[in-house]
Amino acid sequence: MFGRIFKWSGGGASDGPPGNFRVLIIGKTGCGKTTILEKFCGAKIADAPSEKRGLHNIEKELVAVNNKGFIAHDSRGFEAGTDAEFKRVTSFLKKRETMTDLLQKIHIIWYCIQADCRPIQQAEIKFFAKRFIPVVVIVTKFDCLVQDYMPDDEDVSGPDPYEEATDKATENFHEYYEKPLKAMPEPPDFVIKLSKGSFRFNRMFNPY
């Protein structure tokens, strides 16, 4: 089942697996969840992940306009100092796991962290202390992290500054995101980085 989930890359209603592919996407507002969902399924999401407090409902199905086989559920991420969303997510996953209809189960979790926002925090430590279904951590907006390492215009000289900035950002990704996550008691199955305009789910999510 794990292999089948990752091998499917979306791109149209006729390309999906039999029945539904159901994902829980976790991440704070502005981290790029809508872009990830739409790029993966190859279609617009009828109702994008909620952006306002008070309107969020993890049970609500987000369905691709032209790909009814793709269904997402949205969690707005975990805030420091509160367990409310963490409890909501774990309760939701437990309920879905007990469902007898395989198409109603959550098949995979996409846990989104914005690269230019913060390193690993207490929320990740708590989340990856438990074992859930397959989890992919997506470090989004890697291009913003690269930009942080770009020199000022007047300082540009020598080797390609973009290449150097990319190398430094990649080191940052490995040191402050990938390594700590892989060292968790129950680490994610994959940790990947995504930049705006360079989206390669086929290559990144296929374990074979």
Short mmCIF file of C-alpha atoms in Angstrom, two decimals:
data_model
loop_
_atom_site.label_atom_id
_atom_site.label_comp_id
_atom_site.label_asym_id
_atom_site.label_seq_id
_atom_site.Cartn_x
_atom_site.Cartn_y
_atom_site.Cartn_z
CA MET A 1 0.00 0.00 0.00
CA PHE A 2 2.84 2.41 0.88
CA GLY A 3 4.45 1.89 -2.51
CA ARG A 4 1.15 2.42 -4.34
CA ILE A 5 0.49 5.68 -2.54
CA PHE A 6 3.86 7.17 -3.40
CA LYS A 7 3.87 5.95 -6.99
CA TRP A 8 0.67 7.78 -7.80
CA SER A 9 1.51 11.34 -8.86
CA GLY A 10 -1.92 12.71 -9.71
CA GLY A 11 -2.27 14.93 -12.75
CA GLY A 12 -5.85 14.15 -13.75
CA ALA A 13 -8.90 12.22 -12.71
CA SER A 14 -8.04 9.27 -14.91
CA ASP A 15 -4.54 8.99 -13.48
CA GLY A 16 -5.48 8.39 -9.85
CA PRO A 17 -5.71 5.07 -8.04
CA PRO A 18 -9.01 3.21 -7.67
CA GLY A 19 -11.15 5.12 -5.20
CA ASN A 20 -9.79 7.96 -3.10
CA PHE A 21 -6.31 9.07 -2.13
CA ARG A 22 -6.79 10.81 1.21
CA VAL A 23 -4.12 12.98 2.81
CA LEU A 24 -3.88 15.02 6.00
CA ILE A 25 -1.79 18.14 5.42
CA ILE A 26 -0.48 19.88 8.54
CA GLY A 27 1.04 23.34 8.54
CA LYS A 28 0.57 26.92 9.59
CA THR A 29 -1.08 29.56 7.43
CA GLY A 30 1.18 30.83 4.66
CA CYS A 31 3.49 27.83 4.48
CA GLY A 32 2.32 26.85 0.99
CA LYS A 33 -0.22 24.09 1.66
CA THR A 34 -2.59 25.11 -1.12
CA THR A 35 0.23 25.14 -3.68
CA ILE A 36 1.37 21.68 -2.59
CA LEU A 37 -2.13 20.22 -2.85
CA GLU A 38 -2.84 21.73 -6.26
CA LYS A 39 0.51 20.77 -7.74
CA PHE A 40 0.21 17.21 -6.51
CA CYS A 41 -3.28 16.54 -7.82
CA GLY A 42 -2.89 18.63 -10.97
CA ALA A 43 -6.02 20.68 -10.36
CA LYS A 44 -7.43 23.54 -8.32
CA ILE A 45 -8.75 22.74 -4.87
CA ALA A 46 -12.45 23.57 -4.61
CA ASP A 47 -12.04 24.91 -1.08
CA ALA A 48 -8.45 25.81 -0.20
CA PRO A 49 -7.04 25.24 3.30
CA SER A 50 -8.63 27.65 5.75
CA GLU A 51 -6.81 30.91 6.41
CA LYS A 52 -8.89 32.31 9.28
CA ARG A 53 -9.27 31.29 12.89
CA GLY A 54 -12.71 30.00 13.78
CA LEU A 55 -13.44 28.66 10.31
CA HIS A 56 -11.21 25.62 10.48
CA ASN A 57 -12.67 22.11 10.39
CA ILE A 58 -10.28 19.17 10.06
CA GLU A 59 -13.17 16.90 9.04
CA LYS A 60 -13.97 18.99 5.96
CA GLU A 61 -12.97 17.32 2.70
CA LEU A 62 -10.92 19.47 0.30
CA VAL A 63 -11.51 18.02 -3.15
CA ALA A 64 -9.68 18.75 -6.39
CA VAL A 65 -11.97 20.33 -8.98
CA ASN A 66 -10.96 17.99 -11.82
CA ASN A 67 -9.70 15.06 -9.77
CA LYS A 68 -12.35 13.67 -7.46
CA GLY A 69 -10.07 10.83 -6.42
CA PHE A 70 -7.89 13.23 -4.40
CA ILE A 71 -9.18 14.30 -0.99
CA ALA A 72 -7.30 16.36 1.59
CA HIS A 73 -7.94 17.29 5.19
CA ASP A 74 -6.29 20.39 6.62
CA SER A 75 -4.74 21.00 10.04
CA ARG A 76 -3.53 24.53 10.73
CA GLY A 77 -0.47 23.34 12.63
CA PHE A 78 0.48 23.36 16.28
CA GLU A 79 0.81 26.58 18.26
CA ALA A 80 3.32 26.92 21.08
CA GLY A 81 1.80 26.63 24.53
CA THR A 82 -1.43 24.89 23.52
CA ASP A 83 -2.36 21.26 22.95
CA ALA A 84 -5.74 21.92 21.36
CA GLU A 85 -4.78 21.29 17.72
CA PHE A 86 -2.47 18.40 18.61
CA LYS A 87 -5.34 16.67 20.41
CA ARG A 88 -7.66 17.42 17.51
CA VAL A 89 -5.24 15.86 15.03
CA THR A 90 -4.54 12.73 17.08
CA SER A 91 -8.26 12.22 17.73
CA PHE A 92 -8.99 12.64 14.01
CA LEU A 93 -6.31 10.12 13.03
CA LYS A 94 -7.46 7.57 15.59
CA LYS A 95 -11.05 7.84 14.39
CA ARG A 96 -10.05 7.47 10.75
CA GLU A 97 -7.84 4.49 11.57
CA THR A 98 -10.77 2.59 13.07
CA MET A 99 -12.94 3.04 9.98
CA THR A 100 -13.56 -0.20 8.11
CA ASP A 101 -13.80 1.50 4.70
CA LEU A 102 -10.22 1.81 3.42
CA LEU A 103 -11.15 4.82 1.32
CA GLN A 104 -12.12 6.73 4.47
CA LYS A 105 -8.75 6.17 6.14
CA ILE A 106 -5.95 8.73 5.96
CA HIS A 107 -3.28 7.26 3.69
CA ILE A 108 -0.45 9.67 4.40
CA ILE A 109 0.42 12.82 6.35
CA TRP A 110 2.20 15.78 4.79
CA TYR A 111 3.75 17.82 7.61
CA CYS A 112 4.74 21.26 6.28
CA ILE A 113 7.40 23.50 7.80
CA GLN A 114 8.35 26.82 6.23
CA ALA A 115 12.12 26.94 5.73
CA ASP A 116 12.57 30.66 6.26
CA CYS A 117 10.37 30.69 9.34
CA ARG A 118 11.81 28.54 12.10
CA PRO A 119 13.85 25.44 12.83
CA ILE A 120 12.48 22.38 14.62
CA GLN A 121 10.35 23.29 17.62
CA GLN A 122 8.58 21.60 20.52
CA ALA A 123 5.59 20.84 18.29
CA GLU A 124 7.70 18.58 16.07
CA ILE A 125 9.33 16.90 19.07
CA LYS A 126 5.89 16.02 20.41
CA PHE A 127 4.40 14.97 17.08
CA PHE A 128 7.28 12.66 16.16
CA ALA A 129 7.28 10.96 19.56
CA LYS A 130 4.27 8.95 18.32
CA ARG A 131 3.99 6.60 15.37
CA PHE A 132 1.34 7.47 12.85
CA ILE A 133 0.75 6.37 9.27
CA PRO A 134 3.47 7.24 6.72
CA VAL A 135 4.62 10.85 7.18
CA VAL A 136 6.46 13.11 4.76
CA VAL A 137 7.90 16.34 6.12
CA ILE A 138 7.88 19.04 3.45
CA VAL A 139 10.20 21.96 4.17
CA THR A 140 8.59 24.64 2.01
CA LYS A 141 9.91 27.88 0.52
CA PHE A 142 13.48 26.65 0.35
CA ASP A 143 14.12 29.41 -2.19
CA CYS A 144 13.54 31.98 0.57
CA LEU A 145 16.24 30.31 2.62
CA VAL A 146 18.58 30.51 -0.38
CA GLN A 147 17.77 34.21 -0.71
CA ASP A 148 18.77 34.77 2.91
CA TYR A 149 22.29 33.62 2.02
CA MET A 150 22.59 35.78 -1.08
CA PRO A 151 25.13 38.62 -0.73
CA ASP A 152 24.24 42.26 -1.21
CA ASP A 153 24.62 43.42 -4.81
CA GLU A 154 27.74 45.41 -4.06
CA ASP A 155 29.42 42.37 -2.50
CA VAL A 156 28.98 40.04 -5.50
CA SER A 157 32.35 38.74 -6.67
CA GLY A 158 34.20 35.48 -7.21
CA PRO A 159 32.24 32.20 -7.58
CA ASP A 160 28.58 32.11 -8.55
CA PRO A 161 26.80 33.72 -5.56
CA TYR A 162 23.56 31.82 -6.21
CA GLU A 163 25.37 28.48 -6.20
CA GLU A 164 27.14 29.36 -2.97
CA ALA A 165 23.88 30.52 -1.37
CA THR A 166 22.17 27.29 -2.45
CA ASP A 167 24.98 25.22 -0.95
CA LYS A 168 24.71 27.10 2.36
CA ALA A 169 20.93 26.79 2.40
CA THR A 170 21.23 23.05 1.71
CA GLU A 171 23.65 22.70 4.63
CA ASN A 172 21.14 24.57 6.79
CA PHE A 173 18.36 22.21 5.64
CA HIS A 174 20.39 19.11 6.51
CA GLU A 175 21.66 20.46 9.84
CA TYR A 176 18.53 22.14 11.25
CA TYR A 177 15.68 20.23 9.61
CA GLU A 178 16.59 16.82 8.17
CA LYS A 179 19.03 15.61 10.85
CA PRO A 180 16.91 16.61 13.89
CA LEU A 181 13.77 15.11 12.34
CA LYS A 182 15.50 11.85 11.46
CA ALA A 183 16.75 11.65 15.06
CA MET A 184 13.21 11.77 16.50
CA PRO A 185 11.90 8.69 18.36
CA GLU A 186 9.45 8.07 15.49
CA PRO A 187 11.00 9.91 12.53
CA PRO A 188 9.18 10.79 9.31
CA ASP A 189 9.56 8.48 6.34
CA PHE A 190 10.87 11.30 4.15
CA VAL A 191 12.14 14.85 4.68
CA ILE A 192 12.16 16.90 1.49
CA LYS A 193 12.61 20.55 0.56
CA LEU A 194 10.56 22.46 -1.97
CA SER A 195 11.15 25.77 -3.71
CA LYS A 196 8.62 27.93 -5.50
CA GLY A 197 8.53 26.95 -9.15
CA SER A 198 10.40 23.65 -8.71
CA PHE A 199 7.90 20.98 -7.79
CA ARG A 200 8.86 17.36 -8.46
CA PHE A 201 6.54 15.06 -6.52
CA ASN A 202 7.18 12.14 -8.86
CA ARG A 203 10.87 12.03 -8.13
CA MET A 204 10.74 13.07 -4.49
CA PHE A 205 7.93 10.79 -3.33
CA ASN A 206 8.77 7.59 -5.20
CA PRO A 207 10.82 5.37 -2.84
CA TYR A 208 11.84 2.98 -5.61
#
